[in-house]
Amino acid sequence: MKPNRLVLPAVALVSLLAGLALFKLIEPGSTSASAPGNTDIELHSIPLDDLDGRQTRVSDWDDNVLVVNFWAPWCAPCRREIPALLEIQREFAARGVRILGIAFDGAEQVRRFVTEYGIDYPIFLAGSRSAMYNAAFDNPSGSLPFTALLDGERRIVYRHNGELTAQQLREQLEALL
């Protein structure tokens, strides 16, 4: 067999393996109980812009366990997941758990959605920082919805790609608290 004839099968094999690795990386529903997070970006210093343009930082919730949820109004699994997040917010607020939503859409679309769904936890706009947020919270695929659970030390202790149920999140919070 000539060397040129080996190139095409080798490229096909490498492409197949890369595709499988990528699929495993962004597979909906995949979770990690000990996600390392991105050590180049300190989570406590991450800036967040609310719907009115006011800036805050993750460190403003230093005394709390944080559930950071990446979502968008146009994302069907995100829309289905919101009632579970509202339920968890009510159930765990007295125990120091706070949900923070990071929306990947424009302010007006997000504002309408927040009103329609009665979201009562803080919502922030990803805007031009979407790549930074995905890197900082260890969501390399940029998938939505995506949820990260941060302990009081601002370490990512759980990550979930895809729609998350109240029961899944409840189990993680109970184990952490």
JSON list of C-alpha atoms in Angstrom, two decimals:
[
{"chain": "A", "resi": 1, "resn": "MET", "atom": "CA", "xyz": [0.00, 0.00, 0.00]},
{"chain": "A", "resi": 2, "resn": "LYS", "atom": "CA", "xyz": [1.36, 3.43, -0.92]},
{"chain": "A", "resi": 3, "resn": "PRO", "atom": "CA", "xyz": [1.79, 6.03, 1.86]},
{"chain": "A", "resi": 4, "resn": "ASN", "atom": "CA", "xyz": [-0.83, 8.24, 0.17]},
{"chain": "A", "resi": 5, "resn": "ARG", "atom": "CA", "xyz": [-3.44, 5.51, 0.59]},
{"chain": "A", "resi": 6, "resn": "LEU", "atom": "CA", "xyz": [-2.84, 5.43, 4.35]},
{"chain": "A", "resi": 7, "resn": "VAL", "atom": "CA", "xyz": [-3.49, 9.15, 4.81]},
{"chain": "A", "resi": 8, "resn": "LEU", "atom": "CA", "xyz": [-7.26, 9.03, 4.20]},
{"chain": "A", "resi": 9, "resn": "PRO", "atom": "CA", "xyz": [-7.98, 6.17, 6.65]},
{"chain": "A", "resi": 10, "resn": "ALA", "atom": "CA", "xyz": [-5.73, 7.80, 9.26]},
{"chain": "A", "resi": 11, "resn": "VAL", "atom": "CA", "xyz": [-7.53, 11.14, 8.90]},
{"chain": "A", "resi": 12, "resn": "ALA", "atom": "CA", "xyz": [-10.90, 9.36, 9.12]},
{"chain": "A", "resi": 13, "resn": "LEU", "atom": "CA", "xyz": [-9.85, 7.53, 12.29]},
{"chain": "A", "resi": 14, "resn": "VAL", "atom": "CA", "xyz": [-8.54, 10.70, 13.95]},
{"chain": "A", "resi": 15, "resn": "SER", "atom": "CA", "xyz": [-11.73, 12.56, 12.97]},
{"chain": "A", "resi": 16, "resn": "LEU", "atom": "CA", "xyz": [-13.89, 9.79, 14.41]},
{"chain": "A", "resi": 17, "resn": "LEU", "atom": "CA", "xyz": [-11.99, 9.79, 17.70]},
{"chain": "A", "resi": 18, "resn": "ALA", "atom": "CA", "xyz": [-12.12, 13.60, 17.92]},
{"chain": "A", "resi": 19, "resn": "GLY", "atom": "CA", "xyz": [-15.85, 13.54, 17.25]},
{"chain": "A", "resi": 20, "resn": "LEU", "atom": "CA", "xyz": [-16.43, 10.96, 19.97]},
{"chain": "A", "resi": 21, "resn": "ALA", "atom": "CA", "xyz": [-14.36, 12.97, 22.44]},
{"chain": "A", "resi": 22, "resn": "LEU", "atom": "CA", "xyz": [-16.28, 16.15, 21.59]},
{"chain": "A", "resi": 23, "resn": "PHE", "atom": "CA", "xyz": [-19.62, 14.36, 21.94]},
{"chain": "A", "resi": 24, "resn": "LYS", "atom": "CA", "xyz": [-18.62, 13.06, 25.36]},
{"chain": "A", "resi": 25, "resn": "LEU", "atom": "CA", "xyz": [-17.50, 16.56, 26.37]},
{"chain": "A", "resi": 26, "resn": "ILE", "atom": "CA", "xyz": [-20.83, 18.24, 25.50]},
{"chain": "A", "resi": 27, "resn": "GLU", "atom": "CA", "xyz": [-23.17, 15.33, 26.06]},
{"chain": "A", "resi": 28, "resn": "PRO", "atom": "CA", "xyz": [-26.46, 16.66, 27.49]},
{"chain": "A", "resi": 29, "resn": "GLY", "atom": "CA", "xyz": [-27.00, 15.56, 31.05]},
{"chain": "A", "resi": 30, "resn": "SER", "atom": "CA", "xyz": [-23.33, 15.00, 31.71]},
{"chain": "A", "resi": 31, "resn": "THR", "atom": "CA", "xyz": [-22.26, 15.94, 35.19]},
{"chain": "A", "resi": 32, "resn": "SER", "atom": "CA", "xyz": [-19.15, 16.23, 37.23]},
{"chain": "A", "resi": 33, "resn": "ALA", "atom": "CA", "xyz": [-19.05, 16.00, 40.99]},
{"chain": "A", "resi": 34, "resn": "SER", "atom": "CA", "xyz": [-15.53, 17.35, 41.26]},
{"chain": "A", "resi": 35, "resn": "ALA", "atom": "CA", "xyz": [-15.15, 19.83, 38.44]},
{"chain": "A", "resi": 36, "resn": "PRO", "atom": "CA", "xyz": [-11.86, 21.64, 38.76]},
{"chain": "A", "resi": 37, "resn": "GLY", "atom": "CA", "xyz": [-12.97, 24.95, 37.26]},
{"chain": "A", "resi": 38, "resn": "ASN", "atom": "CA", "xyz": [-10.65, 27.28, 35.44]},
{"chain": "A", "resi": 39, "resn": "THR", "atom": "CA", "xyz": [-7.78, 28.23, 37.71]},
{"chain": "A", "resi": 40, "resn": "ASP", "atom": "CA", "xyz": [-6.80, 31.21, 35.51]},
{"chain": "A", "resi": 41, "resn": "ILE", "atom": "CA", "xyz": [-9.97, 33.10, 36.46]},
{"chain": "A", "resi": 42, "resn": "GLU", "atom": "CA", "xyz": [-10.85, 33.56, 40.10]},
{"chain": "A", "resi": 43, "resn": "LEU", "atom": "CA", "xyz": [-14.58, 32.99, 40.44]},
{"chain": "A", "resi": 44, "resn": "HIS", "atom": "CA", "xyz": [-15.03, 35.46, 43.30]},
{"chain": "A", "resi": 45, "resn": "SER", "atom": "CA", "xyz": [-13.91, 38.35, 41.08]},
{"chain": "A", "resi": 46, "resn": "ILE", "atom": "CA", "xyz": [-16.19, 37.60, 38.13]},
{"chain": "A", "resi": 47, "resn": "PRO", "atom": "CA", "xyz": [-18.16, 40.76, 37.23]},
{"chain": "A", "resi": 48, "resn": "LEU", "atom": "CA", "xyz": [-21.90, 40.43, 36.66]},
{"chain": "A", "resi": 49, "resn": "ASP", "atom": "CA", "xyz": [-24.19, 43.00, 35.02]},
{"chain": "A", "resi": 50, "resn": "ASP", "atom": "CA", "xyz": [-27.83, 42.93, 36.06]},
{"chain": "A", "resi": 51, "resn": "LEU", "atom": "CA", "xyz": [-30.81, 43.84, 33.85]},
{"chain": "A", "resi": 52, "resn": "ASP", "atom": "CA", "xyz": [-30.49, 47.51, 34.82]},
{"chain": "A", "resi": 53, "resn": "GLY", "atom": "CA", "xyz": [-26.78, 47.69, 33.97]},
{"chain": "A", "resi": 54, "resn": "ARG", "atom": "CA", "xyz": [-25.55, 47.66, 37.57]},
{"chain": "A", "resi": 55, "resn": "GLN", "atom": "CA", "xyz": [-22.39, 45.66, 38.10]},
{"chain": "A", "resi": 56, "resn": "THR", "atom": "CA", "xyz": [-21.77, 43.31, 40.97]},
{"chain": "A", "resi": 57, "resn": "ARG", "atom": "CA", "xyz": [-19.35, 40.43, 41.53]},
{"chain": "A", "resi": 58, "resn": "VAL", "atom": "CA", "xyz": [-19.70, 36.79, 42.53]},
{"chain": "A", "resi": 59, "resn": "SER", "atom": "CA", "xyz": [-17.97, 37.76, 45.80]},
{"chain": "A", "resi": 60, "resn": "ASP", "atom": "CA", "xyz": [-21.08, 39.69, 46.83]},
{"chain": "A", "resi": 61, "resn": "TRP", "atom": "CA", "xyz": [-22.53, 36.32, 47.83]},
{"chain": "A", "resi": 62, "resn": "ASP", "atom": "CA", "xyz": [-19.51, 35.14, 49.84]},
{"chain": "A", "resi": 63, "resn": "ASP", "atom": "CA", "xyz": [-21.58, 33.71, 52.66]},
{"chain": "A", "resi": 64, "resn": "ASN", "atom": "CA", "xyz": [-23.70, 31.62, 50.34]},
{"chain": "A", "resi": 65, "resn": "VAL", "atom": "CA", "xyz": [-23.60, 28.41, 48.39]},
{"chain": "A", "resi": 66, "resn": "LEU", "atom": "CA", "xyz": [-24.28, 29.45, 44.79]},
{"chain": "A", "resi": 67, "resn": "VAL", "atom": "CA", "xyz": [-26.16, 27.71, 42.02]},
{"chain": "A", "resi": 68, "resn": "VAL", "atom": "CA", "xyz": [-25.09, 29.51, 38.83]},
{"chain": "A", "resi": 69, "resn": "ASN", "atom": "CA", "xyz": [-27.37, 28.72, 35.93]},
{"chain": "A", "resi": 70, "resn": "PHE", "atom": "CA", "xyz": [-26.58, 29.63, 32.31]},
{"chain": "A", "resi": 71, "resn": "TRP", "atom": "CA", "xyz": [-29.75, 29.93, 30.22]},
{"chain": "A", "resi": 72, "resn": "ALA", "atom": "CA", "xyz": [-31.55, 31.79, 27.44]},
{"chain": "A", "resi": 73, "resn": "PRO", "atom": "CA", "xyz": [-35.24, 32.59, 26.86]},
{"chain": "A", "resi": 74, "resn": "TRP", "atom": "CA", "xyz": [-35.16, 30.88, 23.44]},
{"chain": "A", "resi": 75, "resn": "CYS", "atom": "CA", "xyz": [-33.71, 27.63, 24.90]},
{"chain": "A", "resi": 76, "resn": "ALA", "atom": "CA", "xyz": [-36.51, 25.05, 25.38]},
{"chain": "A", "resi": 77, "resn": "PRO", "atom": "CA", "xyz": [-34.69, 22.97, 28.06]},
{"chain": "A", "resi": 78, "resn": "CYS", "atom": "CA", "xyz": [-33.87, 26.22, 29.89]},
{"chain": "A", "resi": 79, "resn": "ARG", "atom": "CA", "xyz": [-37.55, 27.19, 29.91]},
{"chain": "A", "resi": 80, "resn": "ARG", "atom": "CA", "xyz": [-38.51, 23.78, 31.34]},
{"chain": "A", "resi": 81, "resn": "GLU", "atom": "CA", "xyz": [-35.79, 24.03, 34.00]},
{"chain": "A", "resi": 82, "resn": "ILE", "atom": "CA", "xyz": [-36.78, 27.44, 35.45]},
{"chain": "A", "resi": 83, "resn": "PRO", "atom": "CA", "xyz": [-39.63, 26.12, 37.67]},
{"chain": "A", "resi": 84, "resn": "ALA", "atom": "CA", "xyz": [-37.18, 23.66, 39.28]},
{"chain": "A", "resi": 85, "resn": "LEU", "atom": "CA", "xyz": [-34.74, 26.49, 40.03]},
{"chain": "A", "resi": 86, "resn": "LEU", "atom": "CA", "xyz": [-37.55, 28.57, 41.55]},
{"chain": "A", "resi": 87, "resn": "GLU", "atom": "CA", "xyz": [-38.53, 25.60, 43.71]},
{"chain": "A", "resi": 88, "resn": "ILE", "atom": "CA", "xyz": [-34.95, 25.10, 44.92]},
{"chain": "A", "resi": 89, "resn": "GLN", "atom": "CA", "xyz": [-34.56, 28.83, 45.62]},
{"chain": "A", "resi": 90, "resn": "ARG", "atom": "CA", "xyz": [-37.63, 28.78, 47.91]},
{"chain": "A", "resi": 91, "resn": "GLU", "atom": "CA", "xyz": [-36.64, 25.51, 49.56]},
{"chain": "A", "resi": 92, "resn": "PHE", "atom": "CA", "xyz": [-32.98, 26.32, 50.29]},
{"chain": "A", "resi": 93, "resn": "ALA", "atom": "CA", "xyz": [-32.87, 30.13, 50.70]},
{"chain": "A", "resi": 94, "resn": "ALA", "atom": "CA", "xyz": [-33.01, 29.90, 54.50]},
{"chain": "A", "resi": 95, "resn": "ARG", "atom": "CA", "xyz": [-29.98, 27.61, 54.39]},
{"chain": "A", "resi": 96, "resn": "GLY", "atom": "CA", "xyz": [-27.84, 30.14, 52.54]},
{"chain": "A", "resi": 97, "resn": "VAL", "atom": "CA", "xyz": [-28.27, 28.85, 48.99]},
{"chain": "A", "resi": 98, "resn": "ARG", "atom": "CA", "xyz": [-28.64, 31.47, 46.25]},
{"chain": "A", "resi": 99, "resn": "ILE", "atom": "CA", "xyz": [-29.42, 30.96, 42.62]},
{"chain": "A", "resi": 100, "resn": "LEU", "atom": "CA", "xyz": [-27.83, 33.30, 40.10]},
{"chain": "A", "resi": 101, "resn": "GLY", "atom": "CA", "xyz": [-28.98, 33.24, 36.50]},
{"chain": "A", "resi": 102, "resn": "ILE", "atom": "CA", "xyz": [-26.71, 34.27, 33.65]},
{"chain": "A", "resi": 103, "resn": "ALA", "atom": "CA", "xyz": [-28.82, 34.92, 30.56]},
{"chain": "A", "resi": 104, "resn": "PHE", "atom": "CA", "xyz": [-27.52, 34.64, 27.02]},
{"chain": "A", "resi": 105, "resn": "ASP", "atom": "CA", "xyz": [-29.84, 37.09, 25.26]},
{"chain": "A", "resi": 106, "resn": "GLY", "atom": "CA", "xyz": [-30.70, 40.79, 25.14]},
{"chain": "A", "resi": 107, "resn": "ALA", "atom": "CA", "xyz": [-31.98, 42.71, 28.16]},
{"chain": "A", "resi": 108, "resn": "GLU", "atom": "CA", "xyz": [-35.52, 43.22, 26.83]},
{"chain": "A", "resi": 109, "resn": "GLN", "atom": "CA", "xyz": [-36.04, 39.55, 25.92]},
{"chain": "A", "resi": 110, "resn": "VAL", "atom": "CA", "xyz": [-34.68, 38.48, 29.30]},
{"chain": "A", "resi": 111, "resn": "ARG", "atom": "CA", "xyz": [-36.77, 41.06, 31.18]},
{"chain": "A", "resi": 112, "resn": "ARG", "atom": "CA", "xyz": [-39.97, 39.81, 29.49]},
{"chain": "A", "resi": 113, "resn": "PHE", "atom": "CA", "xyz": [-39.08, 36.21, 30.30]},
{"chain": "A", "resi": 114, "resn": "VAL", "atom": "CA", "xyz": [-38.27, 37.01, 33.94]},
{"chain": "A", "resi": 115, "resn": "THR", "atom": "CA", "xyz": [-41.66, 38.70, 34.32]},
{"chain": "A", "resi": 116, "resn": "GLU", "atom": "CA", "xyz": [-43.54, 35.91, 32.53]},
{"chain": "A", "resi": 117, "resn": "TYR", "atom": "CA", "xyz": [-41.96, 33.16, 34.68]},
{"chain": "A", "resi": 118, "resn": "GLY", "atom": "CA", "xyz": [-41.90, 35.12, 37.95]},
{"chain": "A", "resi": 119, "resn": "ILE", "atom": "CA", "xyz": [-38.17, 34.64, 38.45]},
{"chain": "A", "resi": 120, "resn": "ASP", "atom": "CA", "xyz": [-37.25, 36.02, 41.87]},
{"chain": "A", "resi": 121, "resn": "TYR", "atom": "CA", "xyz": [-33.54, 35.31, 41.97]},
{"chain": "A", "resi": 122, "resn": "PRO", "atom": "CA", "xyz": [-30.84, 37.63, 40.53]},
{"chain": "A", "resi": 123, "resn": "ILE", "atom": "CA", "xyz": [-30.47, 37.58, 36.75]},
{"chain": "A", "resi": 124, "resn": "PHE", "atom": "CA", "xyz": [-27.42, 38.84, 34.90]},
{"chain": "A", "resi": 125, "resn": "LEU", "atom": "CA", "xyz": [-26.66, 39.31, 31.22]},
{"chain": "A", "resi": 126, "resn": "ALA", "atom": "CA", "xyz": [-23.78, 37.42, 29.63]},
{"chain": "A", "resi": 127, "resn": "GLY", "atom": "CA", "xyz": [-23.36, 40.00, 26.87]},
{"chain": "A", "resi": 128, "resn": "SER", "atom": "CA", "xyz": [-19.80, 40.27, 25.62]},
{"chain": "A", "resi": 129, "resn": "ARG", "atom": "CA", "xyz": [-18.52, 38.24, 28.58]},
{"chain": "A", "resi": 130, "resn": "SER", "atom": "CA", "xyz": [-20.04, 34.93, 27.50]},
{"chain": "A", "resi": 131, "resn": "ALA", "atom": "CA", "xyz": [-16.68, 33.36, 26.61]},
{"chain": "A", "resi": 132, "resn": "MET", "atom": "CA", "xyz": [-15.20, 34.47, 29.95]},
{"chain": "A", "resi": 133, "resn": "TYR", "atom": "CA", "xyz": [-18.15, 33.04, 31.88]},
{"chain": "A", "resi": 134, "resn": "ASN", "atom": "CA", "xyz": [-17.96, 29.73, 30.03]},
{"chain": "A", "resi": 135, "resn": "ALA", "atom": "CA", "xyz": [-14.22, 29.50, 30.76]},
{"chain": "A", "resi": 136, "resn": "ALA", "atom": "CA", "xyz": [-14.54, 30.56, 34.40]},
{"chain": "A", "resi": 137, "resn": "PHE", "atom": "CA", "xyz": [-17.35, 28.13, 35.18]},
{"chain": "A", "resi": 138, "resn": "ASP", "atom": "CA", "xyz": [-15.76, 25.28, 33.22]},
{"chain": "A", "resi": 139, "resn": "ASN", "atom": "CA", "xyz": [-18.35, 25.04, 30.44]},
{"chain": "A", "resi": 140, "resn": "PRO", "atom": "CA", "xyz": [-15.99, 24.62, 27.46]},
{"chain": "A", "resi": 141, "resn": "SER", "atom": "CA", "xyz": [-18.77, 23.65, 25.05]},
{"chain": "A", "resi": 142, "resn": "GLY", "atom": "CA", "xyz": [-20.84, 26.75, 25.88]},
{"chain": "A", "resi": 143, "resn": "SER", "atom": "CA", "xyz": [-23.92, 24.52, 26.19]},
{"chain": "A", "resi": 144, "resn": "LEU", "atom": "CA", "xyz": [-27.25, 25.73, 27.52]},
{"chain": "A", "resi": 145, "resn": "PRO", "atom": "CA", "xyz": [-28.61, 25.13, 29.99]},
{"chain": "A", "resi": 146, "resn": "PHE", "atom": "CA", "xyz": [-25.55, 24.70, 32.13]},
{"chain": "A", "resi": 147, "resn": "THR", "atom": "CA", "xyz": [-25.44, 24.76, 35.92]},
{"chain": "A", "resi": 148, "resn": "ALA", "atom": "CA", "xyz": [-22.49, 25.04, 38.30]},
{"chain": "A", "resi": 149, "resn": "LEU", "atom": "CA", "xyz": [-22.71, 24.59, 42.06]},
{"chain": "A", "resi": 150, "resn": "LEU", "atom": "CA", "xyz": [-20.17, 26.62, 44.06]},
{"chain": "A", "resi": 151, "resn": "ASP", "atom": "CA", "xyz": [-19.36, 25.99, 47.69]},
{"chain": "A", "resi": 152, "resn": "GLY", "atom": "CA", "xyz": [-18.66, 28.76, 50.20]},
{"chain": "A", "resi": 153, "resn": "GLU", "atom": "CA", "xyz": [-15.00, 28.84, 49.13]},
{"chain": "A", "resi": 154, "resn": "ARG", "atom": "CA", "xyz": [-16.08, 29.55, 45.52]},
{"chain": "A", "resi": 155, "resn": "ARG", "atom": "CA", "xyz": [-14.96, 26.17, 44.26]},
{"chain": "A", "resi": 156, "resn": "ILE", "atom": "CA", "xyz": [-17.02, 24.45, 41.60]},
{"chain": "A", "resi": 157, "resn": "VAL", "atom": "CA", "xyz": [-18.17, 21.25, 43.28]},
{"chain": "A", "resi": 158, "resn": "TYR", "atom": "CA", "xyz": [-20.72, 20.14, 40.67]},
{"chain": "A", "resi": 159, "resn": "ARG", "atom": "CA", "xyz": [-21.41, 20.87, 37.01]},
{"chain": "A", "resi": 160, "resn": "HIS", "atom": "CA", "xyz": [-24.33, 19.80, 34.86]},
{"chain": "A", "resi": 161, "resn": "ASN", "atom": "CA", "xyz": [-24.76, 20.17, 31.10]},
{"chain": "A", "resi": 162, "resn": "GLY", "atom": "CA", "xyz": [-28.37, 20.07, 29.97]},
{"chain": "A", "resi": 163, "resn": "GLU", "atom": "CA", "xyz": [-31.68, 20.30, 31.75]},
{"chain": "A", "resi": 164, "resn": "LEU", "atom": "CA", "xyz": [-31.47, 19.83, 35.51]},
{"chain": "A", "resi": 165, "resn": "THR", "atom": "CA", "xyz": [-34.34, 18.62, 37.67]},
{"chain": "A", "resi": 166, "resn": "ALA", "atom": "CA", "xyz": [-35.16, 19.90, 41.14]},
{"chain": "A", "resi": 167, "resn": "GLN", "atom": "CA", "xyz": [-34.41, 16.43, 42.53]},
{"chain": "A", "resi": 168, "resn": "GLN", "atom": "CA", "xyz": [-30.95, 16.28, 40.95]},
{"chain": "A", "resi": 169, "resn": "LEU", "atom": "CA", "xyz": [-30.07, 19.71, 42.33]},
{"chain": "A", "resi": 170, "resn": "ARG", "atom": "CA", "xyz": [-31.63, 18.94, 45.72]},
{"chain": "A", "resi": 171, "resn": "GLU", "atom": "CA", "xyz": [-29.43, 15.82, 46.06]},
{"chain": "A", "resi": 172, "resn": "GLN", "atom": "CA", "xyz": [-26.29, 17.81, 45.30]},
{"chain": "A", "resi": 173, "resn": "LEU", "atom": "CA", "xyz": [-27.22, 20.57, 47.75]},
{"chain": "A", "resi": 174, "resn": "GLU", "atom": "CA", "xyz": [-28.08, 18.15, 50.54]},
{"chain": "A", "resi": 175, "resn": "ALA", "atom": "CA", "xyz": [-24.72, 16.42, 50.08]},
{"chain": "A", "resi": 176, "resn": "LEU", "atom": "CA", "xyz": [-22.92, 19.78, 50.19]},
{"chain": "A", "resi": 177, "resn": "LEU", "atom": "CA", "xyz": [-24.80, 21.28, 53.11]}
]
